[in-house]
C-alpha positions as protocol buffer text, in pm:
chain_id: "A"
residue {
  index: 1
  type: UNK
  ca { x: -6 y: -25 z: -5 }
}
residue {
  index: 2
  type: UNK
  ca { x: 115 y: 345 z: -70 }
}
residue {
  index: 3
  type: UNK
  ca { x: 283 y: 561 z: 217 }
}
residue {
  index: 4
  type: UNK
  ca { x: 2 y: 788 z: 413 }
}
residue {
  index: 5
  type: UNK
  ca { x: 96 y: 1178 z: 334 }
}
residue {
  index: 6
  type: UNK
  ca { x: 271 y: 1352 z: 616 }
}
residue {
  index: 7
  type: UNK
  ca { x: -42 y: 1565 z: 682 }
}
residue {
  index: 8
  type: UNK
  ca { x: -274 y: 1249 z: 786 }
}
residue {
  index: 9
  type: UNK
  ca { x: 11 y: 1138 z: 994 }
}
residue {
  index: 10
  type: UNK
  ca { x: 52 y: 1457 z: 1160 }
}
residue {
  index: 11
  type: UNK
  ca { x: -343 y: 1500 z: 1181 }
}
residue {
  index: 12
  type: UNK
  ca { x: -327 y: 1151 z: 1373 }
}
residue {
  index: 13
  type: UNK
  ca { x: -64 y: 1241 z: 1591 }
}
residue {
  index: 14
  type: UNK
  ca { x: -263 y: 1577 z: 1677 }
}
residue {
  index: 15
  type: UNK
  ca { x: -561 y: 1387 z: 1739 }
}
residue {
  index: 16
  type: UNK
  ca { x: -430 y: 1106 z: 1975 }
}
residue {
  index: 17
  type: UNK
  ca { x: -217 y: 1343 z: 2171 }
}
residue {
  index: 18
  type: UNK
  ca { x: -481 y: 1606 z: 2246 }
}
residue {
  index: 19
  type: UNK
  ca { x: -606 y: 1407 z: 2501 }
}
residue {
  index: 20
  type: UNK
  ca { x: -377 y: 1079 z: 2566 }
}
residue {
  index: 21
  type: UNK
  ca { x: -537 y: 819 z: 2797 }
}
residue {
  index: 22
  type: UNK
  ca { x: -779 y: 1086 z: 2886 }
}
residue {
  index: 23
  type: UNK
  ca { x: -975 y: 778 z: 3068 }
}
residue {
  index: 24
  type: UNK
  ca { x: -706 y: 584 z: 3247 }
}
residue {
  index: 25
  type: UNK
  ca { x: -856 y: 684 z: 3574 }
}
residue {
  index: 26
  type: UNK
  ca { x: -1129 y: 448 z: 3539 }
}
residue {
  index: 27
  type: UNK
  ca { x: -853 y: 157 z: 3592 }
}
residue {
  index: 28
  type: UNK
  ca { x: -936 y: 262 z: 3947 }
}
residue {
  index: 29
  type: UNK
  ca { x: -1277 y: 154 z: 3938 }
}
residue {
  index: 30
  type: UNK
  ca { x: -1271 y: -196 z: 3849 }
}
residue {
  index: 31
  type: UNK
  ca { x: -1103 y: -349 z: 4148 }
}
residue {
  index: 32
  type: UNK
  ca { x: -1333 y: -143 z: 4399 }
}
residue {
  index: 33
  type: UNK
  ca { x: -1637 y: -288 z: 4171 }
}
residue {
  index: 34
  type: UNK
  ca { x: -1513 y: -631 z: 4215 }
}
residue {
  index: 35
  type: UNK
  ca { x: -1424 y: -613 z: 4564 }
}
residue {
  index: 36
  type: UNK
  ca { x: -1789 y: -480 z: 4618 }
}
residue {
  index: 37
  type: UNK
  ca { x: -1927 y: -801 z: 4429 }
}
residue {
  index: 38
  type: UNK
  ca { x: -1726 y: -990 z: 4637 }
}
residue {
  index: 39
  type: UNK
  ca { x: -1835 y: -843 z: 4981 }
}
residue {
  index: 40
  type: UNK
  ca { x: -2223 y: -867 z: 4856 }
}
residue {
  index: 41
  type: UNK
  ca { x: -2171 y: -1248 z: 4759 }
}
residue {
  index: 42
  type: UNK
  ca { x: -2364 y: -1446 z: 5030 }
}
residue {
  index: 43
  type: UNK
  ca { x: -2212 y: -1765 z: 4960 }
}
residue {
  index: 44
  type: UNK
  ca { x: -1829 y: -1666 z: 4860 }
}
residue {
  index: 45
  type: UNK
  ca { x: -1530 y: -1642 z: 5078 }
}
residue {
  index: 46
  type: UNK
  ca { x: -1574 y: -1258 z: 5108 }
}
residue {
  index: 47
  type: UNK
  ca { x: -1295 y: -996 z: 5008 }
}
residue {
  index: 48
  type: UNK
  ca { x: -1050 y: -1149 z: 5260 }
}
residue {
  index: 49
  type: UNK
  ca { x: -976 y: -1421 z: 5021 }
}
residue {
  index: 50
  type: UNK
  ca { x: -579 y: -1453 z: 4904 }
}
residue {
  index: 51
  type: UNK
  ca { x: -673 y: -1428 z: 4562 }
}
residue {
  index: 52
  type: UNK
  ca { x: -899 y: -1175 z: 4581 }
}
residue {
  index: 53
  type: UNK
  ca { x: -637 y: -940 z: 4794 }
}
residue {
  index: 54
  type: UNK
  ca { x: -349 y: -1053 z: 4565 }
}
residue {
  index: 55
  type: UNK
  ca { x: -577 y: -942 z: 4207 }
}
residue {
  index: 56
  type: UNK
  ca { x: -643 y: -611 z: 4429 }
}
residue {
  index: 57
  type: UNK
  ca { x: -305 y: -541 z: 4475 }
}
residue {
  index: 58
  type: UNK
  ca { x: -174 y: -617 z: 4150 }
}
residue {
  index: 59
  type: UNK
  ca { x: -447 y: -425 z: 3957 }
}
residue {
  index: 60
  type: UNK
  ca { x: -355 y: -144 z: 4192 }
}
residue {
  index: 61
  type: UNK
  ca { x: 28 y: -165 z: 4084 }
}
residue {
  index: 62
  type: UNK
  ca { x: -73 y: -130 z: 3764 }
}
residue {
  index: 63
  type: UNK
  ca { x: -270 y: 177 z: 3796 }
}
residue {
  index: 64
  type: UNK
  ca { x: 28 y: 314 z: 3996 }
}
residue {
  index: 65
  type: UNK
  ca { x: 244 y: 244 z: 3713 }
}
residue {
  index: 66
  type: UNK
  ca { x: 1 y: 384 z: 3498 }
}
residue {
  index: 67
  type: UNK
  ca { x: -88 y: 701 z: 3663 }
}
residue {
  index: 68
  type: UNK
  ca { x: 304 y: 760 z: 3761 }
}
residue {
  index: 69
  type: UNK
  ca { x: 466 y: 659 z: 3429 }
}
residue {
  index: 70
  type: UNK
  ca { x: 260 y: 611 z: 3145 }
}
residue {
  index: 71
  type: UNK
  ca { x: -2 y: 891 z: 3106 }
}
residue {
  index: 72
  type: UNK
  ca { x: 285 y: 1157 z: 3230 }
}
residue {
  index: 73
  type: UNK
  ca { x: 508 y: 1012 z: 2957 }
}
residue {
  index: 74
  type: UNK
  ca { x: 228 y: 1075 z: 2695 }
}
residue {
  index: 75
  type: UNK
  ca { x: 143 y: 1370 z: 2830 }
}
residue {
  index: 76
  type: UNK
  ca { x: 475 y: 1495 z: 2774 }
}
residue {
  index: 77
  type: UNK
  ca { x: 516 y: 1338 z: 2402 }
}
residue {
  index: 78
  type: UNK
  ca { x: 188 y: 1530 z: 2349 }
}
residue {
  index: 79
  type: UNK
  ca { x: 294 y: 1891 z: 2490 }
}
residue {
  index: 80
  type: UNK
  ca { x: 601 y: 1876 z: 2271 }
}
residue {
  index: 81
  type: UNK
  ca { x: 417 y: 1736 z: 1936 }
}
residue {
  index: 82
  type: UNK
  ca { x: 108 y: 1948 z: 2012 }
}
residue {
  index: 83
  type: UNK
  ca { x: 85 y: 2316 z: 2034 }
}
residue {
  index: 84
  type: UNK
  ca { x: -207 y: 2521 z: 2090 }
}
residue {
  index: 85
  type: UNK
  ca { x: -247 y: 2620 z: 1739 }
}
residue {
  index: 86
  type: UNK
  ca { x: -183 y: 2305 z: 1574 }
}
residue {
  index: 87
  type: UNK
  ca { x: 125 y: 2043 z: 1546 }
}
residue {
  index: 88
  type: UNK
  ca { x: 482 y: 2065 z: 1502 }
}
residue {
  index: 89
  type: UNK
  ca { x: 584 y: 1803 z: 1209 }
}
residue {
  index: 90
  type: UNK
  ca { x: 785 y: 1503 z: 1356 }
}
residue {
  index: 91
  type: UNK
  ca { x: 1062 y: 1562 z: 1134 }
}
residue {
  index: 92
  type: UNK
  ca { x: 1084 y: 1928 z: 1252 }
}
residue {
  index: 93
  type: UNK
  ca { x: 1160 y: 1877 z: 1582 }
}
residue {
  index: 94
  type: UNK
  ca { x: 1510 y: 1962 z: 1672 }
}
residue {
  index: 95
  type: UNK
  ca { x: 1732 y: 1706 z: 1808 }
}
residue {
  index: 96
  type: UNK
  ca { x: 1693 y: 1764 z: 2160 }
}
residue {
  index: 97
  type: UNK
  ca { x: 1311 y: 1760 z: 2123 }
}
residue {
  index: 98
  type: UNK
  ca { x: 1328 y: 1433 z: 1952 }
}
residue {
  index: 99
  type: UNK
  ca { x: 1552 y: 1303 z: 2186 }
}
residue {
  index: 100
  type: UNK
  ca { x: 1298 y: 1359 z: 2494 }
}
residue {
  index: 101
  type: UNK
  ca { x: 1023 y: 1250 z: 2233 }
}
residue {
  index: 102
  type: UNK
  ca { x: 1180 y: 920 z: 2226 }
}
residue {
  index: 103
  type: UNK
  ca { x: 1264 y: 872 z: 2602 }
}
residue {
  index: 104
  type: UNK
  ca { x: 956 y: 946 z: 2697 }
}
residue {
  index: 105
  type: UNK
  ca { x: 809 y: 730 z: 2443 }
}
residue {
  index: 106
  type: UNK
  ca { x: 1016 y: 437 z: 2556 }
}
residue {
  index: 107
  type: UNK
  ca { x: 901 y: 543 z: 2918 }
}
residue {
  index: 108
  type: UNK
  ca { x: 537 y: 523 z: 2834 }
}
residue {
  index: 109
  type: UNK
  ca { x: 595 y: 184 z: 2649 }
}
residue {
  index: 110
  type: UNK
  ca { x: 795 y: 9 z: 2892 }
}
residue {
  index: 111
  type: UNK
  ca { x: 557 y: 119 z: 3153 }
}
residue {
  index: 112
  type: UNK
  ca { x: 264 y: -16 z: 2925 }
}
residue {
  index: 113
  type: UNK
  ca { x: 413 y: -371 z: 2909 }
}
residue {
  index: 114
  type: UNK
  ca { x: 449 y: -366 z: 3281 }
}
residue {
  index: 115
  type: UNK
  ca { x: 86 y: -265 z: 3310 }
}
residue {
  index: 116
  type: UNK
  ca { x: -4 y: -539 z: 3053 }
}
residue {
  index: 117
  type: UNK
  ca { x: 187 y: -818 z: 3278 }
}
residue {
  index: 118
  type: UNK
  ca { x: -1 y: -689 z: 3615 }
}
residue {
  index: 119
  type: UNK
  ca { x: -363 y: -731 z: 3453 }
}
residue {
  index: 120
  type: UNK
  ca { x: -256 y: -1037 z: 3307 }
}
residue {
  index: 121
  type: UNK
  ca { x: -163 y: -1170 z: 3652 }
}
residue {
  index: 122
  type: UNK
  ca { x: -433 y: -1012 z: 3830 }
}
residue {
  index: 123
  type: UNK
  ca { x: -680 y: -1144 z: 3577 }
}
residue {
  index: 124
  type: UNK
  ca { x: -513 y: -1507 z: 3605 }
}
residue {
  index: 125
  type: UNK
  ca { x: -582 y: -1472 z: 3990 }
}
residue {
  index: 126
  type: UNK
  ca { x: -967 y: -1356 z: 3930 }
}
residue {
  index: 127
  type: UNK
  ca { x: -1022 y: -1632 z: 3680 }
}
residue {
  index: 128
  type: UNK
  ca { x: -862 y: -1933 z: 3849 }
}
residue {
  index: 129
  type: UNK
  ca { x: -899 y: -1842 z: 4205 }
}
residue {
  index: 130
  type: UNK
  ca { x: -615 y: -2027 z: 4372 }
}
């Protein structure tokens, strides 16, 4: 397929980085809703089960990583790429700005990978309930 014009790529960057990870805080609701469901179950073991506490801790760890590493890095990338009047062409960034965007991209990528692992482990605990 032919390559997309530079204007389309810039438009996509602007669209994404205007509000990156706008609803990331919704991650915080999931474990609380799960604990509420466990507390309301009259025949279950309640919230003091080891698997439930472990899943809650893993999910909380992922939320901390997302809130302290991933989201701030995405916002820093956005503040570099997106200006109030439009966008900066990625090729037009100077060397220092390009290096900052690359570093923040690496932080966001590694943090997101760690979140994925933590979410998978929490999900495994919730499914198999060892």
